[in-house]
Amino acid sequence: MKQKNPLVVANWKLNPTKLAEAKTLFSETKKKLSKLSSVKVVIAPPAVFIAELSKLSKVEGITLGAQNIFYEERGPFTGEIAAGMVEQFGVSHVIVGHSERRALGESDGQVNKKIQAILKRKMTPIVCIGEKTRDAEGNFFNEIENQIKELARGLTAVELSKLVIAYEPIWAIGTGQTATVEDVKEMQLFIVSTLAKLHERKLAEKIILLYGGSVKASLAKELYEQGGMNGFLVGGASLSAVEFVGIVNATISQK
Ligand code: PGA
């Protein structure tokens, strides 16, 4: 039985290309979601659209997210955006350590600094972890364990309990190759036990875990009910309001 309310996050990445399209997608998604209450929905558009989208009518349970921030508050950092800059527009969650950013050079140390900057602004970091490939010997579990140790470095138990951790196997992102329910469940148990080794089990069980990687509406219900995670981080499918809302609806308890 799941104790926490589900969380479903839309990661629009570098889409759509025009503000008008972003507004339409945002409004359509919100309209279809407006009857929900138990599911928390976060939409993370490209940063330049955040200010405009924050002016559109508010619906309870839906907030804006950012896809990245820099760890300094101000200063000579050309091209960067600070946590405080997005926070003033009502951003509640910030994605950090996404594999597409790690591929551009974001290190574990930077991920850790960004987590601290986001927490300082009272927003929730959604920290992405995930293995590049899977091997029959299970070495990828070491990769995941190391990523968890690095992201948690220097964080207090209270800080750690505020994180959302998104398990996004890199081989599943944008490939159409969704992880199986069994793989997701196994990883959920592994992440909780790794966190429990760092702090205590009670705290580890409090941390919200998401699955991401080619999530589609047709698979979401089974993945949510049996995969053990508390929701999803959705990329490609979040660019269709119908598909994204289908994923959100899959997390609503029928009981
Ligand atoms: P995808 O992306 O759903 O398109 O695989 C997920 C993500 O990268 O967050």
PDB file of C-alpha atoms and ligand atoms in Angstrom:
ATOM      1  CA  MET A   1       0.000   0.000   0.000  1.00  0.00           C
ATOM      2  CA  LYS A   2       1.328   3.419  -0.936  1.00  0.00           C
ATOM      3  CA  GLN A   3       1.369   6.000   1.865  1.00  0.00           C
ATOM      4  CA  LYS A   4       2.411   9.036  -0.163  1.00  0.00           C
ATOM      5  CA  ASN A   5       0.406  11.010  -2.668  1.00  0.00           C
ATOM      6  CA  PRO A   6       1.579  10.335  -6.207  1.00  0.00           C
ATOM      7  CA  LEU A   7       3.798  12.866  -7.974  1.00  0.00           C
ATOM      8  CA  VAL A   8       3.913  13.131 -11.759  1.00  0.00           C
ATOM      9  CA  VAL A   9       6.387  15.502 -13.369  1.00  0.00           C
ATOM     10  CA  ALA A  10       6.408  16.705 -16.987  1.00  0.00           C
ATOM     11  CA  ASN A  11       9.888  17.396 -18.312  1.00  0.00           C
ATOM     12  CA  TRP A  12       9.336  19.279 -21.550  1.00  0.00           C
ATOM     13  CA  LYS A  13      13.087  19.489 -22.223  1.00  0.00           C
ATOM     14  CA  LEU A  14      13.845  21.785 -25.198  1.00  0.00           C
ATOM     15  CA  ASN A  15      10.197  21.924 -26.326  1.00  0.00           C
ATOM     16  CA  PRO A  16       8.044  23.514 -27.571  1.00  0.00           C
ATOM     17  CA  THR A  17       9.938  26.130 -29.551  1.00  0.00           C
ATOM     18  CA  LYS A  18       7.404  28.972 -29.273  1.00  0.00           C
ATOM     19  CA  LEU A  19       5.856  30.635 -26.221  1.00  0.00           C
ATOM     20  CA  ALA A  20       2.386  30.462 -27.797  1.00  0.00           C
ATOM     21  CA  GLU A  21       2.705  26.680 -28.159  1.00  0.00           C
ATOM     22  CA  ALA A  22       3.939  26.372 -24.595  1.00  0.00           C
ATOM     23  CA  LYS A  23       0.907  28.293 -23.342  1.00  0.00           C
ATOM     24  CA  THR A  24      -1.458  26.093 -25.335  1.00  0.00           C
ATOM     25  CA  LEU A  25       0.114  22.867 -24.082  1.00  0.00           C
ATOM     26  CA  PHE A  26       0.134  24.151 -20.502  1.00  0.00           C
ATOM     27  CA  SER A  27      -3.511  25.263 -20.647  1.00  0.00           C
ATOM     28  CA  GLU A  28      -4.704  22.045 -22.312  1.00  0.00           C
ATOM     29  CA  THR A  29      -2.899  19.930 -19.755  1.00  0.00           C
ATOM     30  CA  LYS A  30      -4.285  21.978 -16.878  1.00  0.00           C
ATOM     31  CA  LYS A  31      -7.828  21.867 -18.226  1.00  0.00           C
ATOM     32  CA  LYS A  32      -7.774  18.104 -18.429  1.00  0.00           C
ATOM     33  CA  LEU A  33      -6.247  17.820 -14.959  1.00  0.00           C
ATOM     34  CA  SER A  34      -8.433  20.274 -13.120  1.00  0.00           C
ATOM     35  CA  LYS A  35     -10.568  17.699 -11.327  1.00  0.00           C
ATOM     36  CA  LEU A  36      -7.672  16.002  -9.607  1.00  0.00           C
ATOM     37  CA  SER A  37      -6.802  16.318  -5.999  1.00  0.00           C
ATOM     38  CA  SER A  38      -4.613  13.524  -4.667  1.00  0.00           C
ATOM     39  CA  VAL A  39      -1.980  13.621  -7.420  1.00  0.00           C
ATOM     40  CA  LYS A  40       0.639  16.350  -7.375  1.00  0.00           C
ATOM     41  CA  VAL A  41       1.516  17.450 -10.894  1.00  0.00           C
ATOM     42  CA  VAL A  42       4.578  19.509 -11.800  1.00  0.00           C
ATOM     43  CA  ILE A  43       5.216  20.901 -15.277  1.00  0.00           C
ATOM     44  CA  ALA A  44       8.811  21.843 -16.083  1.00  0.00           C
ATOM     45  CA  PRO A  45       8.952  23.969 -19.243  1.00  0.00           C
ATOM     46  CA  PRO A  46      12.061  25.607 -20.714  1.00  0.00           C
ATOM     47  CA  ALA A  47      13.176  28.305 -18.243  1.00  0.00           C
ATOM     48  CA  VAL A  48      12.370  31.264 -20.514  1.00  0.00           C
ATOM     49  CA  PHE A  49       8.682  30.301 -20.468  1.00  0.00           C
ATOM     50  CA  ILE A  50       8.354  30.010 -16.676  1.00  0.00           C
ATOM     51  CA  ALA A  51       7.486  33.665 -16.015  1.00  0.00           C
ATOM     52  CA  GLU A  52       4.716  33.758 -18.629  1.00  0.00           C
ATOM     53  CA  LEU A  53       3.255  30.387 -17.676  1.00  0.00           C
ATOM     54  CA  SER A  54       3.166  31.437 -14.026  1.00  0.00           C
ATOM     55  CA  LYS A  55       0.610  34.102 -15.008  1.00  0.00           C
ATOM     56  CA  LEU A  56      -1.901  31.577 -16.334  1.00  0.00           C
ATOM     57  CA  SER A  57      -4.723  30.677 -13.981  1.00  0.00           C
ATOM     58  CA  LYS A  58      -3.723  28.519 -11.060  1.00  0.00           C
ATOM     59  CA  VAL A  59      -5.149  25.075 -10.401  1.00  0.00           C
ATOM     60  CA  GLU A  60      -4.704  23.360  -7.069  1.00  0.00           C
ATOM     61  CA  GLY A  61      -2.207  20.521  -7.199  1.00  0.00           C
ATOM     62  CA  ILE A  62      -0.386  21.759 -10.320  1.00  0.00           C
ATOM     63  CA  THR A  63       2.815  23.761 -10.041  1.00  0.00           C
ATOM     64  CA  LEU A  64       5.727  24.746 -12.239  1.00  0.00           C
ATOM     65  CA  GLY A  65       9.116  23.091 -12.197  1.00  0.00           C
ATOM     66  CA  ALA A  66      12.525  24.089 -13.541  1.00  0.00           C
ATOM     67  CA  GLN A  67      14.739  21.746 -15.548  1.00  0.00           C
ATOM     68  CA  ASN A  68      17.982  23.006 -14.082  1.00  0.00           C
ATOM     69  CA  ILE A  69      19.494  25.819 -12.019  1.00  0.00           C
ATOM     70  CA  PHE A  70      23.007  26.951 -11.147  1.00  0.00           C
ATOM     71  CA  TYR A  71      24.265  26.672  -7.571  1.00  0.00           C
ATOM     72  CA  GLU A  72      25.393  30.267  -7.123  1.00  0.00           C
ATOM     73  CA  GLU A  73      22.872  32.997  -6.281  1.00  0.00           C
ATOM     74  CA  ARG A  74      24.393  35.791  -8.391  1.00  0.00           C
ATOM     75  CA  GLY A  75      27.628  36.938  -9.991  1.00  0.00           C
ATOM     76  CA  PRO A  76      29.878  36.401 -12.991  1.00  0.00           C
ATOM     77  CA  PHE A  77      28.315  33.186 -14.348  1.00  0.00           C
ATOM     78  CA  THR A  78      27.323  33.917 -17.938  1.00  0.00           C
ATOM     79  CA  GLY A  79      24.283  32.030 -19.132  1.00  0.00           C
ATOM     80  CA  GLU A  80      23.284  30.590 -15.751  1.00  0.00           C
ATOM     81  CA  ILE A  81      19.982  30.860 -13.841  1.00  0.00           C
ATOM     82  CA  ALA A  82      19.846  30.953 -10.038  1.00  0.00           C
ATOM     83  CA  ALA A  83      17.432  29.032  -7.798  1.00  0.00           C
ATOM     84  CA  GLY A  84      16.084  32.325  -6.438  1.00  0.00           C
ATOM     85  CA  MET A  85      15.285  33.521  -9.964  1.00  0.00           C
ATOM     86  CA  VAL A  86      12.889  30.658 -10.641  1.00  0.00           C
ATOM     87  CA  GLU A  87      11.553  30.477  -7.094  1.00  0.00           C
ATOM     88  CA  GLN A  88       9.975  33.950  -7.389  1.00  0.00           C
ATOM     89  CA  PHE A  89       7.687  32.615 -10.142  1.00  0.00           C
ATOM     90  CA  GLY A  90       6.235  29.918  -7.916  1.00  0.00           C
ATOM     91  CA  VAL A  91       8.476  27.077  -9.071  1.00  0.00           C
ATOM     92  CA  SER A  92       8.112  24.233  -6.571  1.00  0.00           C
ATOM     93  CA  HIS A  93      10.478  21.577  -7.943  1.00  0.00           C
ATOM     94  CA  VAL A  94      13.794  21.637  -9.811  1.00  0.00           C
ATOM     95  CA  ILE A  95      15.185  18.726 -11.816  1.00  0.00           C
ATOM     96  CA  VAL A  96      18.870  18.176 -11.159  1.00  0.00           C
ATOM     97  CA  GLY A  97      21.431  15.716 -12.454  1.00  0.00           C
ATOM     98  CA  HIS A  98      19.387  14.670 -15.462  1.00  0.00           C
ATOM     99  CA  SER A  99      21.452  12.313 -17.621  1.00  0.00           C
ATOM    100  CA  GLU A 100      21.187  14.727 -20.541  1.00  0.00           C
ATOM    101  CA  ARG A 101      22.885  17.360 -18.378  1.00  0.00           C
ATOM    102  CA  ARG A 102      25.390  14.890 -16.948  1.00  0.00           C
ATOM    103  CA  ALA A 103      26.271  14.059 -20.577  1.00  0.00           C
ATOM    104  CA  LEU A 104      27.093  17.765 -21.035  1.00  0.00           C
ATOM    105  CA  GLY A 105      29.507  17.636 -18.115  1.00  0.00           C
ATOM    106  CA  GLU A 106      27.455  18.076 -14.937  1.00  0.00           C
ATOM    107  CA  SER A 107      29.403  16.283 -12.223  1.00  0.00           C
ATOM    108  CA  ASP A 108      28.271  14.616  -9.006  1.00  0.00           C
ATOM    109  CA  GLY A 109      29.852  17.510  -7.108  1.00  0.00           C
ATOM    110  CA  GLN A 110      27.800  20.063  -9.045  1.00  0.00           C
ATOM    111  CA  VAL A 111      24.639  17.993  -8.549  1.00  0.00           C
ATOM    112  CA  ASN A 112      25.281  18.058  -4.818  1.00  0.00           C
ATOM    113  CA  LYS A 113      25.815  21.841  -4.768  1.00  0.00           C
ATOM    114  CA  LYS A 114      22.656  22.391  -6.812  1.00  0.00           C
ATOM    115  CA  ILE A 115      20.635  20.265  -4.386  1.00  0.00           C
ATOM    116  CA  GLN A 116      21.784  22.485  -1.531  1.00  0.00           C
ATOM    117  CA  ALA A 117      20.963  25.680  -3.472  1.00  0.00           C
ATOM    118  CA  ILE A 118      17.457  24.397  -4.273  1.00  0.00           C
ATOM    119  CA  LEU A 119      16.777  23.363  -0.667  1.00  0.00           C
ATOM    120  CA  LYS A 120      17.976  26.742   0.551  1.00  0.00           C
ATOM    121  CA  ARG A 121      15.197  28.315  -1.524  1.00  0.00           C
ATOM    122  CA  LYS A 122      12.652  25.875  -0.042  1.00  0.00           C
ATOM    123  CA  MET A 123      12.036  24.151  -3.348  1.00  0.00           C
ATOM    124  CA  THR A 124      12.194  20.391  -3.916  1.00  0.00           C
ATOM    125  CA  PRO A 125      15.084  18.910  -5.880  1.00  0.00           C
ATOM    126  CA  ILE A 126      14.174  16.033  -8.196  1.00  0.00           C
ATOM    127  CA  VAL A 127      17.487  14.276  -8.420  1.00  0.00           C
ATOM    128  CA  CYS A 128      17.952  11.922 -11.367  1.00  0.00           C
ATOM    129  CA  ILE A 129      20.003   8.758 -11.173  1.00  0.00           C
ATOM    130  CA  GLY A 130      20.274   5.853 -13.553  1.00  0.00           C
ATOM    131  CA  GLU A 131      22.655   3.401 -15.174  1.00  0.00           C
ATOM    132  CA  LYS A 132      23.909   3.695 -18.742  1.00  0.00           C
ATOM    133  CA  THR A 133      23.532   0.016 -19.523  1.00  0.00           C
ATOM    134  CA  ARG A 134      22.561  -3.167 -17.725  1.00  0.00           C
ATOM    135  CA  ASP A 135      24.933  -6.092 -17.437  1.00  0.00           C
ATOM    136  CA  ALA A 136      24.017  -9.646 -16.482  1.00  0.00           C
ATOM    137  CA  GLU A 137      26.361  -9.512 -13.449  1.00  0.00           C
ATOM    138  CA  GLY A 138      24.432  -6.626 -11.916  1.00  0.00           C
ATOM    139  CA  ASN A 139      27.354  -4.175 -11.829  1.00  0.00           C
ATOM    140  CA  PHE A 140      24.910  -1.394 -12.615  1.00  0.00           C
ATOM    141  CA  PHE A 141      23.728  -1.598  -9.015  1.00  0.00           C
ATOM    142  CA  ASN A 142      27.159  -0.269  -7.971  1.00  0.00           C
ATOM    143  CA  GLU A 143      26.724   2.662 -10.351  1.00  0.00           C
ATOM    144  CA  ILE A 144      23.367   3.488  -8.748  1.00  0.00           C
ATOM    145  CA  GLU A 145      24.756   3.083  -5.229  1.00  0.00           C
ATOM    146  CA  ASN A 146      27.613   5.480  -6.023  1.00  0.00           C
ATOM    147  CA  GLN A 147      25.248   8.059  -7.479  1.00  0.00           C
ATOM    148  CA  ILE A 148      23.101   7.900  -4.327  1.00  0.00           C
ATOM    149  CA  LYS A 149      26.142   8.276  -2.053  1.00  0.00           C
ATOM    150  CA  GLU A 150      27.353  11.268  -4.061  1.00  0.00           C
ATOM    151  CA  LEU A 151      24.037  13.089  -4.149  1.00  0.00           C
ATOM    152  CA  ALA A 152      23.584  12.572  -0.411  1.00  0.00           C
ATOM    153  CA  ARG A 153      27.102  13.715   0.513  1.00  0.00           C
ATOM    154  CA  GLY A 154      26.982  16.328   3.276  1.00  0.00           C
ATOM    155  CA  LEU A 155      23.188  16.400   3.486  1.00  0.00           C
ATOM    156  CA  THR A 156      21.537  16.091   6.880  1.00  0.00           C
ATOM    157  CA  ALA A 157      18.822  13.498   7.418  1.00  0.00           C
ATOM    158  CA  VAL A 158      16.193  16.242   7.268  1.00  0.00           C
ATOM    159  CA  GLU A 159      17.577  17.580   3.985  1.00  0.00           C
ATOM    160  CA  LEU A 160      17.727  14.100   2.490  1.00  0.00           C
ATOM    161  CA  SER A 161      14.110  13.440   3.438  1.00  0.00           C
ATOM    162  CA  LYS A 162      13.044  16.429   1.317  1.00  0.00           C
ATOM    163  CA  LEU A 163      14.442  15.049  -1.924  1.00  0.00           C
ATOM    164  CA  VAL A 164      12.606  13.383  -4.734  1.00  0.00           C
ATOM    165  CA  ILE A 165      14.790  10.769  -6.418  1.00  0.00           C
ATOM    166  CA  ALA A 166      13.989   9.872 -10.012  1.00  0.00           C
ATOM    167  CA  TYR A 167      15.316   6.562 -11.250  1.00  0.00           C
ATOM    168  CA  GLU A 168      15.837   7.055 -14.966  1.00  0.00           C
ATOM    169  CA  PRO A 169      17.839   4.291 -16.644  1.00  0.00           C
ATOM    170  CA  ILE A 170      19.646   6.037 -19.487  1.00  0.00           C
ATOM    171  CA  TRP A 171      18.903   3.235 -21.934  1.00  0.00           C
ATOM    172  CA  ALA A 172      15.176   3.852 -21.400  1.00  0.00           C
ATOM    173  CA  ILE A 173      15.161   7.638 -21.893  1.00  0.00           C
ATOM    174  CA  GLY A 174      13.627   8.674 -25.184  1.00  0.00           C
ATOM    175  CA  THR A 175      14.152   5.216 -26.674  1.00  0.00           C
ATOM    176  CA  GLY A 176      10.655   3.776 -26.331  1.00  0.00           C
ATOM    177  CA  GLN A 177      12.235   0.982 -24.272  1.00  0.00           C
ATOM    178  CA  THR A 178      10.410   1.290 -20.947  1.00  0.00           C
ATOM    179  CA  ALA A 179      11.899  -0.645 -18.010  1.00  0.00           C
ATOM    180  CA  THR A 180       9.830  -3.656 -16.939  1.00  0.00           C
ATOM    181  CA  VAL A 181       7.719  -3.641 -13.795  1.00  0.00           C
ATOM    182  CA  GLU A 182      10.113  -6.203 -12.282  1.00  0.00           C
ATOM    183  CA  ASP A 183      13.163  -4.042 -13.033  1.00  0.00           C
ATOM    184  CA  VAL A 184      11.505  -0.979 -11.547  1.00  0.00           C
ATOM    185  CA  LYS A 185      10.375  -2.828  -8.408  1.00  0.00           C
ATOM    186  CA  GLU A 186      13.830  -4.321  -7.903  1.00  0.00           C
ATOM    187  CA  MET A 187      15.417  -0.892  -8.250  1.00  0.00           C
ATOM    188  CA  GLN A 188      12.922   0.706  -5.868  1.00  0.00           C
ATOM    189  CA  LEU A 189      13.867  -1.828  -3.186  1.00  0.00           C
ATOM    190  CA  PHE A 190      17.556  -1.299  -3.919  1.00  0.00           C
ATOM    191  CA  ILE A 191      17.314   2.497  -3.683  1.00  0.00           C
ATOM    192  CA  VAL A 192      15.440   2.329  -0.366  1.00  0.00           C
ATOM    193  CA  SER A 193      17.964  -0.112   1.088  1.00  0.00           C
ATOM    194  CA  THR A 194      20.892   2.031  -0.098  1.00  0.00           C
ATOM    195  CA  LEU A 195      19.329   5.130   1.470  1.00  0.00           C
ATOM    196  CA  ALA A 196      18.641   3.149   4.639  1.00  0.00           C
ATOM    197  CA  LYS A 197      22.357   2.338   4.896  1.00  0.00           C
ATOM    198  CA  LEU A 198      23.182   6.060   4.720  1.00  0.00           C
ATOM    199  CA  HIS A 199      20.620   7.098   7.308  1.00  0.00           C
ATOM    200  CA  GLU A 200      17.843   5.155   8.947  1.00  0.00           C
ATOM    201  CA  ARG A 201      15.210   3.017   7.252  1.00  0.00           C
ATOM    202  CA  LYS A 202      12.299   5.187   8.426  1.00  0.00           C
ATOM    203  CA  LEU A 203      13.841   8.164   6.691  1.00  0.00           C
ATOM    204  CA  ALA A 204      14.657   6.166   3.546  1.00  0.00           C
ATOM    205  CA  GLU A 205      11.035   5.126   3.252  1.00  0.00           C
ATOM    206  CA  LYS A 206       9.890   8.744   3.412  1.00  0.00           C
ATOM    207  CA  ILE A 207      11.769   9.800   0.271  1.00  0.00           C
ATOM    208  CA  ILE A 208       9.586  10.093  -2.817  1.00  0.00           C
ATOM    209  CA  LEU A 209      10.824   7.940  -5.679  1.00  0.00           C
ATOM    210  CA  LEU A 210       9.880   8.349  -9.323  1.00  0.00           C
ATOM    211  CA  TYR A 211      10.471   6.257 -12.390  1.00  0.00           C
ATOM    212  CA  GLY A 212      11.341   7.902 -15.704  1.00  0.00           C
ATOM    213  CA  GLY A 213      12.249   6.548 -19.118  1.00  0.00           C
ATOM    214  CA  SER A 214       9.755   6.140 -21.984  1.00  0.00           C
ATOM    215  CA  VAL A 215       6.736   6.234 -19.675  1.00  0.00           C
ATOM    216  CA  LYS A 216       3.518   5.946 -21.693  1.00  0.00           C
ATOM    217  CA  ALA A 217      -0.108   6.046 -20.617  1.00  0.00           C
ATOM    218  CA  SER A 218      -0.702   2.456 -21.710  1.00  0.00           C
ATOM    219  CA  LEU A 219       1.965   1.107 -19.321  1.00  0.00           C
ATOM    220  CA  ALA A 220       1.619   3.597 -16.485  1.00  0.00           C
ATOM    221  CA  LYS A 221      -1.015   1.866 -14.386  1.00  0.00           C
ATOM    222  CA  GLU A 222       0.832  -1.428 -14.100  1.00  0.00           C
ATOM    223  CA  LEU A 223       4.145   0.359 -13.537  1.00  0.00           C
ATOM    224  CA  TYR A 224       2.648   2.544 -10.839  1.00  0.00           C
ATOM    225  CA  GLU A 225       0.746  -0.187  -9.027  1.00  0.00           C
ATOM    226  CA  GLN A 226       3.467  -2.826  -9.108  1.00  0.00           C
ATOM    227  CA  GLY A 227       6.712  -0.910  -9.568  1.00  0.00           C
ATOM    228  CA  GLY A 228       6.724   0.476  -6.039  1.00  0.00           C
ATOM    229  CA  MET A 229       7.566   4.038  -7.102  1.00  0.00           C
ATOM    230  CA  ASN A 230       5.485   7.085  -6.065  1.00  0.00           C
ATOM    231  CA  GLY A 231       5.026   8.468  -9.564  1.00  0.00           C
ATOM    232  CA  PHE A 232       6.759   9.353 -12.809  1.00  0.00           C
ATOM    233  CA  LEU A 233       9.110  11.766 -14.519  1.00  0.00           C
ATOM    234  CA  VAL A 234       7.772  12.026 -18.042  1.00  0.00           C
ATOM    235  CA  GLY A 235       9.641  13.407 -21.057  1.00  0.00           C
ATOM    236  CA  GLY A 236       8.318  12.795 -24.576  1.00  0.00           C
ATOM    237  CA  ALA A 237       4.805  11.803 -23.502  1.00  0.00           C
ATOM    238  CA  SER A 238       4.359  15.071 -21.576  1.00  0.00           C
ATOM    239  CA  LEU A 239       4.277  16.983 -24.884  1.00  0.00           C
ATOM    240  CA  SER A 240       0.814  15.538 -25.510  1.00  0.00           C
ATOM    241  CA  ALA A 241      -1.806  16.693 -23.007  1.00  0.00           C
ATOM    242  CA  VAL A 242      -3.903  13.559 -23.608  1.00  0.00           C
ATOM    243  CA  GLU A 243      -1.010  11.161 -23.133  1.00  0.00           C
ATOM    244  CA  PHE A 244       0.344  13.001 -20.084  1.00  0.00           C
ATOM    245  CA  VAL A 245      -3.050  13.180 -18.383  1.00  0.00           C
ATOM    246  CA  GLY A 246      -3.457   9.454 -19.138  1.00  0.00           C
ATOM    247  CA  ILE A 247      -0.257   8.860 -17.147  1.00  0.00           C
ATOM    248  CA  VAL A 248      -1.432  11.074 -14.289  1.00  0.00           C
ATOM    249  CA  ASN A 249      -4.792   9.287 -14.190  1.00  0.00           C
ATOM    250  CA  ALA A 250      -3.012   5.934 -13.959  1.00  0.00           C
ATOM    251  CA  THR A 251      -1.706   6.976 -10.541  1.00  0.00           C
ATOM    252  CA  ILE A 252      -5.113   7.753  -9.101  1.00  0.00           C
ATOM    253  CA  SER A 253      -6.180   5.107  -6.662  1.00  0.00           C
ATOM    254  CA  GLN A 254      -9.410   3.340  -7.607  1.00  0.00           C
ATOM    255  CA  LYS A 255     -10.002   2.136  -4.051  1.00  0.00           C
TER     256      LYS A 255
HETATM  257  P1  PGA B   1      11.276  10.177 -21.844  1.00  0.00           P
HETATM  258  O1  PGA B   1      12.195  11.135 -20.968  1.00  0.00           O
HETATM  259  O2  PGA B   1       9.961  10.019 -21.123  1.00  0.00           O
HETATM  260  O3  PGA B   1      11.129  10.893 -23.159  1.00  0.00           O
HETATM  261  O4  PGA B   1      11.999   8.879 -21.974  1.00  0.00           O
HETATM  262  C1  PGA B   1      12.218  11.061 -19.568  1.00  0.00           C
HETATM  263  C2  PGA B   1      13.207  12.047 -19.029  1.00  0.00           C
HETATM  264  O5  PGA B   1      14.267  12.215 -19.641  1.00  0.00           O
HETATM  265  O6  PGA B   1      12.988  12.702 -17.992  1.00  0.00           O
END
